mmCIF file of C-alpha atoms in Angstrom:
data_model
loop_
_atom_site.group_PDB
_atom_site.id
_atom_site.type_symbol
_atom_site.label_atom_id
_atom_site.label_comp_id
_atom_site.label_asym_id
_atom_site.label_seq_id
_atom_site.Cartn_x
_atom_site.Cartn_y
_atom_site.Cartn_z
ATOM 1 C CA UNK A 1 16.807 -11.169 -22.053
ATOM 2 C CA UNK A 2 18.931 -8.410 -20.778
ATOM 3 C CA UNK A 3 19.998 -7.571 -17.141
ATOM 4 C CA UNK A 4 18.379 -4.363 -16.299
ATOM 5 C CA UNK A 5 20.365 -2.232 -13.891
ATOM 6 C CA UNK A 6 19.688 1.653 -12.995
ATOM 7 C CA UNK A 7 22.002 3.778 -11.286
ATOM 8 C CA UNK A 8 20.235 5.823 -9.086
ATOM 9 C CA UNK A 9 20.438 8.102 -5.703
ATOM 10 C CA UNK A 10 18.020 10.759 -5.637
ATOM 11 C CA UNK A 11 20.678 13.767 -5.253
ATOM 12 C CA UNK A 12 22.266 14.555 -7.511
ATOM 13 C CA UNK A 13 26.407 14.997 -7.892
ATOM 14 C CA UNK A 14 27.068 11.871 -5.842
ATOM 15 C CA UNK A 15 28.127 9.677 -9.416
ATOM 16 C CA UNK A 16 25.398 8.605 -10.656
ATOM 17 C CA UNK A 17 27.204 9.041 -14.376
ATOM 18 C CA UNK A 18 30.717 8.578 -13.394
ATOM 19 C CA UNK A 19 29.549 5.363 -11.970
ATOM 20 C CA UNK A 20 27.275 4.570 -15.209
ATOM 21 C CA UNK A 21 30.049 5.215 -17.649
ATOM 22 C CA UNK A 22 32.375 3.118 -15.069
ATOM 23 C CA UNK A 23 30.389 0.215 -14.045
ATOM 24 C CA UNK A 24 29.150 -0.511 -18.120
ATOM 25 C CA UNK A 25 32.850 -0.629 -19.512
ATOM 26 C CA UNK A 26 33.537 -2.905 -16.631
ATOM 27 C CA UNK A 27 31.051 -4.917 -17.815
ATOM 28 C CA UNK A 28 31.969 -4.421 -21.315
ATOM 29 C CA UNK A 29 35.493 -5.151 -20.619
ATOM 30 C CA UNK A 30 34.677 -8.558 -19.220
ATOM 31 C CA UNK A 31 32.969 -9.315 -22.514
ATOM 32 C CA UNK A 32 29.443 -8.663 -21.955
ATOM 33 C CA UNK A 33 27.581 -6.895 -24.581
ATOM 34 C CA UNK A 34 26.669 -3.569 -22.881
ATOM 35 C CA UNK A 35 24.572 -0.869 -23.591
ATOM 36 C CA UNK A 36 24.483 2.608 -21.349
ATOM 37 C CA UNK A 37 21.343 4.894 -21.785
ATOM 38 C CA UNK A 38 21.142 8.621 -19.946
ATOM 39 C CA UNK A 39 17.644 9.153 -18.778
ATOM 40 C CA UNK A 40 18.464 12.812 -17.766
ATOM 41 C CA UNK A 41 16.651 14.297 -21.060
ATOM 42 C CA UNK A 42 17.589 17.955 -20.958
ATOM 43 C CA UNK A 43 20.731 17.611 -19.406
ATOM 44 C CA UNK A 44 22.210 15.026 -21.118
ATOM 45 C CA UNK A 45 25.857 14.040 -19.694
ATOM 46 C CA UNK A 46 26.800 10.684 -19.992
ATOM 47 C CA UNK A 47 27.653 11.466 -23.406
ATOM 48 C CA UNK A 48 30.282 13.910 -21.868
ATOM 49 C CA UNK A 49 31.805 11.918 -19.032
ATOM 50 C CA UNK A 50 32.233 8.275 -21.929
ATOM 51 C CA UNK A 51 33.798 10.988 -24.179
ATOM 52 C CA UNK A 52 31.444 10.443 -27.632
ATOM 53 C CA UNK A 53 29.689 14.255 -27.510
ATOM 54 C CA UNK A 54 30.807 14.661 -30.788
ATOM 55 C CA UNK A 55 29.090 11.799 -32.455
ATOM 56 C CA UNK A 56 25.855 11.980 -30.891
ATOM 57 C CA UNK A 57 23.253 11.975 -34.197
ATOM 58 C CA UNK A 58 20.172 10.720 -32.403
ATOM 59 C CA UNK A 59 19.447 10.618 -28.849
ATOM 60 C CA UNK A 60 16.841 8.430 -26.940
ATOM 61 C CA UNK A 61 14.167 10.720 -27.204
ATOM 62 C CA UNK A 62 14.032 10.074 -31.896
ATOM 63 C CA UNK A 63 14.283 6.645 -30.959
ATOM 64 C CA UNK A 64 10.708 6.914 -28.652
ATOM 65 C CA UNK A 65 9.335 9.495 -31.090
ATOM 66 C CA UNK A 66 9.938 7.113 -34.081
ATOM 67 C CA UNK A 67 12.353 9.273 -35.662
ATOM 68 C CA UNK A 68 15.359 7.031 -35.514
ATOM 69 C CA UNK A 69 15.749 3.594 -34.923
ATOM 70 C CA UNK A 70 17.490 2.209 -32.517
ATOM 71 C CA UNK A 71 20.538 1.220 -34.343
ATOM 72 C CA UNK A 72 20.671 4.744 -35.976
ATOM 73 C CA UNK A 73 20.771 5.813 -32.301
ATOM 74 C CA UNK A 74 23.349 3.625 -30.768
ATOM 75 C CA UNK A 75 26.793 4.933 -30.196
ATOM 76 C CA UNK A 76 29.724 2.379 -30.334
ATOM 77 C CA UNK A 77 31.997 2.979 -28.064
ATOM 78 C CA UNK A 78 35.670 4.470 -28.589
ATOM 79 C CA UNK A 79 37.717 1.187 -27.211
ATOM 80 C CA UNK A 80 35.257 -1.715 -26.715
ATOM 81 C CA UNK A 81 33.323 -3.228 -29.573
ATOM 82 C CA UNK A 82 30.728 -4.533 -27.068
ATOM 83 C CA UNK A 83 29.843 -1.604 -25.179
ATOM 84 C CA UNK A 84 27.349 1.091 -26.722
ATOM 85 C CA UNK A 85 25.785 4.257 -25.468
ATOM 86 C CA UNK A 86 22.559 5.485 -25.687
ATOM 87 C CA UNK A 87 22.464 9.661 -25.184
ATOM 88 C CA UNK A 88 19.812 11.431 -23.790
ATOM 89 C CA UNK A 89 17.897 14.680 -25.762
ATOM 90 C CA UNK A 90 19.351 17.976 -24.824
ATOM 91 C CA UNK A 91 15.666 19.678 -26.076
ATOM 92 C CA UNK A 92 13.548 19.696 -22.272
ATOM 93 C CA UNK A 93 10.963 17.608 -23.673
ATOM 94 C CA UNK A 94 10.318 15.232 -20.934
ATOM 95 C CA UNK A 95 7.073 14.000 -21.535
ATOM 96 C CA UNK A 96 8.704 12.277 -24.600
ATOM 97 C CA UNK A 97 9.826 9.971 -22.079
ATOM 98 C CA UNK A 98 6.524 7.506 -21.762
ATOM 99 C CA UNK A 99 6.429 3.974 -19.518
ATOM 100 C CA UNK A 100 5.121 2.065 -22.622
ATOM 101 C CA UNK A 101 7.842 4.062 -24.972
ATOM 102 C CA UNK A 102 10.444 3.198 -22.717
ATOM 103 C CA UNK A 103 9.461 -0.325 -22.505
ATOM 104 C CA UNK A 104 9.685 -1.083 -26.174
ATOM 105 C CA UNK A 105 13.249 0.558 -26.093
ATOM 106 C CA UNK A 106 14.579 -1.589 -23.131
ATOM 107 C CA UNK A 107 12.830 -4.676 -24.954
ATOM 108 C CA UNK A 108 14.520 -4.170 -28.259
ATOM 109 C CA UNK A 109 17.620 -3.992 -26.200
ATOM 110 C CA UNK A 110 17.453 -6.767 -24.207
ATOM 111 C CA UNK A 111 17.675 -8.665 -27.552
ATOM 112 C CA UNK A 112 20.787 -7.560 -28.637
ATOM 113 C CA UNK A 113 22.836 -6.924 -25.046
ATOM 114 C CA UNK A 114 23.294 -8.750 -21.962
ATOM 115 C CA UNK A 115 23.212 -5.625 -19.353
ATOM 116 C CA UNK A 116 21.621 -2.654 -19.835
ATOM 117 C CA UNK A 117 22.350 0.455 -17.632
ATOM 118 C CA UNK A 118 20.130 2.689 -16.623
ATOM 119 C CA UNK A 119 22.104 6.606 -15.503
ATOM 120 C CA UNK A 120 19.050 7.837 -14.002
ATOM 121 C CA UNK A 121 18.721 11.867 -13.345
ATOM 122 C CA UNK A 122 18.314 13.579 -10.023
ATOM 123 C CA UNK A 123 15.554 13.292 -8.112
ATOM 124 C CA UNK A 124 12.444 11.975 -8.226
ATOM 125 C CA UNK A 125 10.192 12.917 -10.749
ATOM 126 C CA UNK A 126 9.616 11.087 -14.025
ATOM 127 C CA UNK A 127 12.872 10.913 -15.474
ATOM 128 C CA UNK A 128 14.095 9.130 -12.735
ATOM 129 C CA UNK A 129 11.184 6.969 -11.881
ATOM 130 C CA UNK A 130 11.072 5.449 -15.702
ATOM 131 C CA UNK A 131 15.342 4.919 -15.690
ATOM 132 C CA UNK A 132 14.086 2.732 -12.167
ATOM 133 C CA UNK A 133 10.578 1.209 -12.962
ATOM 134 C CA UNK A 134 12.415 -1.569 -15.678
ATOM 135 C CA UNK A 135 15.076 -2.511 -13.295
ATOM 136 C CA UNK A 136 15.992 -6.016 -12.015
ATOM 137 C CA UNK A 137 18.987 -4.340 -10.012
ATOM 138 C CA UNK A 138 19.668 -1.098 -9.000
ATOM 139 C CA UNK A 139 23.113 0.757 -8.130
ATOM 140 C CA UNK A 140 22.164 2.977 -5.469
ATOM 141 C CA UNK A 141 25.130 5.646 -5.554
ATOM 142 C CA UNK A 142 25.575 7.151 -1.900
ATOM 143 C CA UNK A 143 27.819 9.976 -0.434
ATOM 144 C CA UNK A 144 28.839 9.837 3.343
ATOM 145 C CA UNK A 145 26.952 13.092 3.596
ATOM 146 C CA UNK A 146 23.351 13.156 5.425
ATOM 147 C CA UNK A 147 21.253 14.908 2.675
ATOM 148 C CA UNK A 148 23.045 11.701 0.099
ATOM 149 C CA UNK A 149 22.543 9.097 2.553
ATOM 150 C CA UNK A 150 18.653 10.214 3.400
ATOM 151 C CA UNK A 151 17.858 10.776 -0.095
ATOM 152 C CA UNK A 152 19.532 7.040 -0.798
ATOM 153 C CA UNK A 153 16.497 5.710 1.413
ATOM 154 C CA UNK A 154 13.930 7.893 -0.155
ATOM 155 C CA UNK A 155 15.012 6.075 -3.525
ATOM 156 C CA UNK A 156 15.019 2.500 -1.347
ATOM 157 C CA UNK A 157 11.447 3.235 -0.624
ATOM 158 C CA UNK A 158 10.424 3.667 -4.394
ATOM 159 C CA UNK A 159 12.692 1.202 -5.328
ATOM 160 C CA UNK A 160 10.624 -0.983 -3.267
ATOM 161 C CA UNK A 161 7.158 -0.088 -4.582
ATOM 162 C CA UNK A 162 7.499 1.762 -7.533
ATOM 163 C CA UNK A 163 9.095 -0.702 -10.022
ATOM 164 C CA UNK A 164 7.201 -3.110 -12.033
ATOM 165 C CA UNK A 165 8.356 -5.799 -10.333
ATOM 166 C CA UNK A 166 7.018 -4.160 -7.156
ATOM 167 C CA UNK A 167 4.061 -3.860 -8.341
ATOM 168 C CA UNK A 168 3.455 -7.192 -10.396
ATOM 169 C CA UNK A 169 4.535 -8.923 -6.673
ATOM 170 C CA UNK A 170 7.414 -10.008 -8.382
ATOM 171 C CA UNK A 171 9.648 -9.694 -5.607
ATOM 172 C CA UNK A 172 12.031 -6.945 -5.098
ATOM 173 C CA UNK A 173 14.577 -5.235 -7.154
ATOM 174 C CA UNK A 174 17.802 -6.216 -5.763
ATOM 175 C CA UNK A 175 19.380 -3.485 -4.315
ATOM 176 C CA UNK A 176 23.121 -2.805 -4.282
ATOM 177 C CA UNK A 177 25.107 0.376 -2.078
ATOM 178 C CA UNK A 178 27.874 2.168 -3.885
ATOM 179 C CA UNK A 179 29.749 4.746 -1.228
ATOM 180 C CA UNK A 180 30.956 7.013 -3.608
ATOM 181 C CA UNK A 181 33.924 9.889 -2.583
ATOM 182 C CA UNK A 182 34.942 7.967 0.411
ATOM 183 C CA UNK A 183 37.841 9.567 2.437
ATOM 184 C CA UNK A 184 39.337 7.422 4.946
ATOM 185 C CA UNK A 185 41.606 10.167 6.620
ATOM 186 C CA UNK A 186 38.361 12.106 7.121
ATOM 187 C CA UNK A 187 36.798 9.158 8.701
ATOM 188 C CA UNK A 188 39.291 8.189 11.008
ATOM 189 C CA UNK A 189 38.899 12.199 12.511
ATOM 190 C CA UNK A 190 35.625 10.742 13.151
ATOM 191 C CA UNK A 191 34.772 14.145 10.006
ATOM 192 C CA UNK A 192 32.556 11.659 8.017
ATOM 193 C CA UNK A 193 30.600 8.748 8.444
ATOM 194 C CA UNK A 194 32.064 5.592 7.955
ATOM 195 C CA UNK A 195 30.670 3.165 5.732
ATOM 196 C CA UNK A 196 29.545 0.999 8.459
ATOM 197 C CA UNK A 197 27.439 4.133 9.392
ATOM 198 C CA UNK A 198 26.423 4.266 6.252
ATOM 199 C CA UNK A 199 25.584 0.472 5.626
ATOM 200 C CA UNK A 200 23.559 0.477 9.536
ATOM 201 C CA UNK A 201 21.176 3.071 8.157
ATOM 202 C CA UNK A 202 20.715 2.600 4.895
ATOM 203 C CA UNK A 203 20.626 -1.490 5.836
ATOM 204 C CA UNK A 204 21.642 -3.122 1.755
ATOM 205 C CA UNK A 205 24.774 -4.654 0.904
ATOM 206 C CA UNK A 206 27.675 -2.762 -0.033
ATOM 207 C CA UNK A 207 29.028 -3.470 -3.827
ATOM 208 C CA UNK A 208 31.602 -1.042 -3.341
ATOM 209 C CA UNK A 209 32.852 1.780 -2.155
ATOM 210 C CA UNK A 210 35.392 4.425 -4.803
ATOM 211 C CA UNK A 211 37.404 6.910 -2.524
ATOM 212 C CA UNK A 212 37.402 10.509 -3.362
ATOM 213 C CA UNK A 213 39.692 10.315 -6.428
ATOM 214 C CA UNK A 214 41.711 12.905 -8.792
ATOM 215 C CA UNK A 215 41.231 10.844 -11.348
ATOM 216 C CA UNK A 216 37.966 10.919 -11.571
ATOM 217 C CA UNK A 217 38.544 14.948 -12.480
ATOM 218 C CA UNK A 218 40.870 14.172 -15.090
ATOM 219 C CA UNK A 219 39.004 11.214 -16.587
ATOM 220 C CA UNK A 220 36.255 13.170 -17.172
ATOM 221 C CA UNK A 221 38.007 16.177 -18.351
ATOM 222 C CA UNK A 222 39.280 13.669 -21.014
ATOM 223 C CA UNK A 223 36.731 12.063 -21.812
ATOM 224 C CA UNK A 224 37.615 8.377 -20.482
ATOM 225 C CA UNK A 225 35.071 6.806 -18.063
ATOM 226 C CA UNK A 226 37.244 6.577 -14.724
ATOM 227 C CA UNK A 227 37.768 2.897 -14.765
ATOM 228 C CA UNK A 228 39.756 2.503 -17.845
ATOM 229 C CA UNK A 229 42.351 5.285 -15.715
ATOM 230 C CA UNK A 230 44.789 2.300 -14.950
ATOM 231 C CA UNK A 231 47.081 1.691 -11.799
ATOM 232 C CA UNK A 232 44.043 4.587 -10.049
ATOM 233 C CA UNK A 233 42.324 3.910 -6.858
ATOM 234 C CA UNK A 234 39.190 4.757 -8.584
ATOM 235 C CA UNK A 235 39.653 2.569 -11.554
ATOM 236 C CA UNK A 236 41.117 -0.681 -9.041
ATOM 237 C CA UNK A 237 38.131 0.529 -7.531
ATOM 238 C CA UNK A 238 35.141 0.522 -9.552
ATOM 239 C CA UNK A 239 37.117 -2.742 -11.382
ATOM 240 C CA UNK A 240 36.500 -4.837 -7.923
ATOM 241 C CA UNK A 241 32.739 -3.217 -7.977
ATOM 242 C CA UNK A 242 32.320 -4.834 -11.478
ATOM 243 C CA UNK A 243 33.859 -8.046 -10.298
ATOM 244 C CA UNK A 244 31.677 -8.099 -7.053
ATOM 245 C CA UNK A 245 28.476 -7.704 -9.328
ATOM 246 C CA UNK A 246 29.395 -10.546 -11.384
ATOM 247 C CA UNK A 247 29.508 -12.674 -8.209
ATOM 248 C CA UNK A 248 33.419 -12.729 -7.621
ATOM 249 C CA UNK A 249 34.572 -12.371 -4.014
ATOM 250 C CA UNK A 250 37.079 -9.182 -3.642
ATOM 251 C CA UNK A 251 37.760 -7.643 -0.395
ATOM 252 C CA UNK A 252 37.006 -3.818 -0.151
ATOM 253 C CA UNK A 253 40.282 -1.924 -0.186
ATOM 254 C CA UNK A 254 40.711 2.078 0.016
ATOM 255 C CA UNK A 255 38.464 1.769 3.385
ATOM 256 C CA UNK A 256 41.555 3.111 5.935
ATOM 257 C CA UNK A 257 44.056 5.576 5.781
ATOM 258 C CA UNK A 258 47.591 5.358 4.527
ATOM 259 C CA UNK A 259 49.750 6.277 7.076
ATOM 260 C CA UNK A 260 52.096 8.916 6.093
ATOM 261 C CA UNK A 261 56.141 8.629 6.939
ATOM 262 C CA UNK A 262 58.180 11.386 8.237
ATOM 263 C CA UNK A 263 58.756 12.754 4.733
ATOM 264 C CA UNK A 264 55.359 12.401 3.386
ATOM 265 C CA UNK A 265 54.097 14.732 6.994
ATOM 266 C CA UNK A 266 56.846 17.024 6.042
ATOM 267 C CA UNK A 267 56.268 17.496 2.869
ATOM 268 C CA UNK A 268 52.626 16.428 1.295
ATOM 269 C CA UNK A 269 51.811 14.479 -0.820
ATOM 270 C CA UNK B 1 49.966 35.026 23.090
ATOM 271 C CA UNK B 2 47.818 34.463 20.001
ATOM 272 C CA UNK B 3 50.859 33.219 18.094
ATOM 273 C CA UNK B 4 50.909 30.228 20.288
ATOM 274 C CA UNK B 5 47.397 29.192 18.605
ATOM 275 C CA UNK B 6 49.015 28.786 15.381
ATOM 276 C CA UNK B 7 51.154 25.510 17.143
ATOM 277 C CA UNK B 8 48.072 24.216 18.695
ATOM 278 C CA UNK B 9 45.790 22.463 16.790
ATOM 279 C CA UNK B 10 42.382 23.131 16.072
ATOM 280 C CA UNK B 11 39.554 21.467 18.435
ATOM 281 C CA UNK B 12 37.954 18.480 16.043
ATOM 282 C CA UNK B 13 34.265 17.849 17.074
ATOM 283 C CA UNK B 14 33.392 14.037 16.175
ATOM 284 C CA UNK B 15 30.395 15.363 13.898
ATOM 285 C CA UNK B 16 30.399 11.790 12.238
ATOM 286 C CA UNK B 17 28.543 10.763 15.039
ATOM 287 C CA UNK B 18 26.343 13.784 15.500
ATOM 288 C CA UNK B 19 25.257 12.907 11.389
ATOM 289 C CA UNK B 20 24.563 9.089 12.656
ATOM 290 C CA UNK B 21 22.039 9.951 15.138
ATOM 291 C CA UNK B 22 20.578 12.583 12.967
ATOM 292 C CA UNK B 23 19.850 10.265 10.128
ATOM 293 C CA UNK B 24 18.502 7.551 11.917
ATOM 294 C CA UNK B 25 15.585 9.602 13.254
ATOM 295 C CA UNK B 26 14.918 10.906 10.362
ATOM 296 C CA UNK B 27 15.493 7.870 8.289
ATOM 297 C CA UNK B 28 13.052 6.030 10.994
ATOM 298 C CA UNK B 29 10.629 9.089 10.076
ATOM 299 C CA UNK B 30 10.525 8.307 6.491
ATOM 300 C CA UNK B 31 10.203 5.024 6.342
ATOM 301 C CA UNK B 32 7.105 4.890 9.022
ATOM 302 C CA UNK B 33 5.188 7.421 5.889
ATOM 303 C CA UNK B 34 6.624 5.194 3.331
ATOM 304 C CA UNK B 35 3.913 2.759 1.942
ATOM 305 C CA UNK B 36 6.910 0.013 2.600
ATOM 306 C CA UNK B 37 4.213 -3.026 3.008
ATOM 307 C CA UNK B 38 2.376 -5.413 0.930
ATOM 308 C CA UNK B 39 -0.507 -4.061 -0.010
ATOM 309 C CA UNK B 40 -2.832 -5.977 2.055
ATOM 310 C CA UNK B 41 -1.459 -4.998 4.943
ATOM 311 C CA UNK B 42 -4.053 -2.621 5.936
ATOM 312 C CA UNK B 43 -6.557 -5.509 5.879
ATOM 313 C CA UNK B 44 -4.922 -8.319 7.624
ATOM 314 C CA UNK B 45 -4.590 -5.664 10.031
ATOM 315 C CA UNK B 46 -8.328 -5.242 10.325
ATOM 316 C CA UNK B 47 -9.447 -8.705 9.720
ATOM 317 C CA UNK B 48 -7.113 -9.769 12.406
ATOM 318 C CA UNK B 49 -8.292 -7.641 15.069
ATOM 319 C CA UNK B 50 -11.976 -8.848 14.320
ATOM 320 C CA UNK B 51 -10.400 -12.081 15.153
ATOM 321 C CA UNK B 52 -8.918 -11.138 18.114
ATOM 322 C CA UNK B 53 -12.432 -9.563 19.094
ATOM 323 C CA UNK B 54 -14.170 -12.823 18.692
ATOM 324 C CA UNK B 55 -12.220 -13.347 22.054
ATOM 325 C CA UNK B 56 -11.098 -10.820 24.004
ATOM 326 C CA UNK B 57 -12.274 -7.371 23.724
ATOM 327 C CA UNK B 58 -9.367 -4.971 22.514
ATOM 328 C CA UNK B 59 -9.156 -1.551 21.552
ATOM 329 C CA UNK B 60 -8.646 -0.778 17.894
ATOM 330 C CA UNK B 61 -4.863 0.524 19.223
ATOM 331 C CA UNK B 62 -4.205 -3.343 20.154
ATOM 332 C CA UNK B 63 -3.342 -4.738 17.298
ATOM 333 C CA UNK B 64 -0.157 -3.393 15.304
ATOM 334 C CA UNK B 65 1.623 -5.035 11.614
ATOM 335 C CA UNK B 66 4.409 -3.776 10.205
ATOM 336 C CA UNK B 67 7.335 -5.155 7.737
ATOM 337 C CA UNK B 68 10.573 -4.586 8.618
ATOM 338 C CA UNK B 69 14.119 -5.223 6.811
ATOM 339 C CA UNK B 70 16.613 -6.721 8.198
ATOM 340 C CA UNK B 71 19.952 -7.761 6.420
ATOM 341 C CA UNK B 72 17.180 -8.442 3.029
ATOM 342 C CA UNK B 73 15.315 -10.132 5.246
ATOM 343 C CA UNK B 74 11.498 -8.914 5.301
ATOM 344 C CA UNK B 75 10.086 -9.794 8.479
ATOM 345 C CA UNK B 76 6.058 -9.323 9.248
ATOM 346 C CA UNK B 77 5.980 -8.272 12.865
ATOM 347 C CA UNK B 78 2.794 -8.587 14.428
ATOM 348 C CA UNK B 79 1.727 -7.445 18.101
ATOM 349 C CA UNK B 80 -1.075 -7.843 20.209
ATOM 350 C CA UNK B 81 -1.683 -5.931 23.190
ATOM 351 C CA UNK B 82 -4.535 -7.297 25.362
ATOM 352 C CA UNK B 83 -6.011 -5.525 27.921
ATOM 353 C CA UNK B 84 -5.046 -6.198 31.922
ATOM 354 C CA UNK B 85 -7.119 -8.767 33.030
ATOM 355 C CA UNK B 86 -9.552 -7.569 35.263
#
């Protein structure tokens, strides 16, 4: 049986995709057999941001109508032969999306892969409560910004009673922070909160935390999930998130500033 | 000698902080509303203050269960107020 794993945060624009698309080919590079699905029907991205738009056929939504299966539906991905995407509809028919549907879909899955991850939409209404209720671990994906950080605990709350494992008593879903678009140098001016601040309030362990990158601009302008953007904060980043999920021990890097010599103060960077 | 501003710099407030303390109330808000607990917390609740009653008389106020989490840790915190003894 598959891992489940959502990605979720309740506002939207903190990473919930780029971290998707990020954290599955990290899994998928390691050699687990990986499958991404995009629970935002109507405003289907993920497809975007791992760069296979132009091969989506079927989307989730045939595959829980019956009108594909779910092989038909699958999209391989461009570099890994173990890592395949599932893309949401872009028609806004949400009630498509069922419990009992969606169940069948993650079952036949679980099968075939060894992770499954869940990019769940924006906020809190069906759409993201289905991408959550399946989930044996969730990727809660935080800014240091107050509306992220009390929307993060809104999702903590649900997380905590409306799974299925919630409500079968099957314990919890095991939560993990990700402190996305970190910036150190604004910390240090005491301009954001740090991710201690962060971690006190929000009180889960911290998987990760990817600084506020470039690259993750230009990876998704070409179409390349962020991690595969080699010698990148962002990929070395989300590559020691991957690592720390599989139960490696990696210190957190990226947390302080670099301090900038004479010429760098002079003249930028 | 507004020219001189432009070699000063700007005053930086430490709003970090200000964003810490506003988040915690409101965090401490949501999670009171939040139906956080077991389900049967409501009625251990009761049951135990009819305990409690078989003893010492206590105003429905005296008895108070809640979960809390602490590093994944769930804790069940109960407290029992009883009345100055008379």
């Amino acid at each position: 049986m598959a891992k489940i794993v959502v990605v979720t945060s309740g506002k939207g624009g903190v990473g919930k995709t780029t971290t998707s698309a990020s954290f599955a080919t990290g899994l998928a590079m390691r050699g687990h057999r990986t499958a991404v699905i995009d629970f935002d029907v109507g405003l289907r991205n993920l497809d975007l941001i791992m760069g296979c738009e132009r091969r989506v056929v079927f989307d989730f939504v045939n595959v829980l109508n019956g009108e594909a299966t779910l092989r038909q539906a699958l999209i391989k991905d461009k570099q890994l032969d173990n890592l395949y995407i599932l893309a949401a509809s872009q028609t806004r028919d949400k009630d498509a999306l069922t419990a009992e549907g969606v169940e069948r879909v993650l079952g036949e899955l679980g099968k075939e892969f060894d992770y499954v991850v869940c990019d769940s939409p924006a906020g809190i209404e069906k759409g993201a409560h289905l991408a959550m209720y399946f989930a044996d671990e969730a990727l809660v994906v935080t800014n240091p910004e107050v509306s992220s950080v009390r929307d993060s605990d809104r999702v903590l709350g649900l997380l905590s009673s409306k799974t299925r494992k919630a409500e079968a008593g099957e314990g919890r879903v095991k939560e993990h922070l990700v402190l996305t678009r970190y910036n150190p140098v604004r910390v240090d001016k005491g301009e954001m909160l740090s991710v201690d601040d962060v971690k006190d309030i929000l009180a889960i362990p911290l998987l990760g935390v990817i600084p506020e990158s470039q690259a993750v601009l230009t990876s998704s302008n070409a179409g390349a999930p962020v991690i595969t953007a080699k010698e990148t904060d962002a990929a070395a980043a989300y590559d020691d998130l991957v690592s720390r999920f599989l139960g490696e021990d990696r210190p957190h890097r990226f947390l302080t500033a670099e301090k900038k010599g004479l010429f760098g103060r002079l003249f930028g960077t | 000698m507004d020219w001189l501003k432009l070699f000063r710099a700007p005053p930086t407030k430490q709003t970090a902080s200000i964003a810490k303390d506003r988040l915690k109330v409101v965090v401490a808000h949501q999670r009171e509303g939040r139906a956080n607990g077991p389900v049967y917390l409501p009625k251990l609740r009761e049951e135990l203050l009819l305990v409690v009653r078989k003893y010492v008389q206590v105003p429905d106020s005296a008895v108070n269960v809640q979960v809390q989490r602490e590093d994944g840790l769930e804790v069940l915190e109960m407290n029992i107020t009883l009345p100055d003894a008379t």
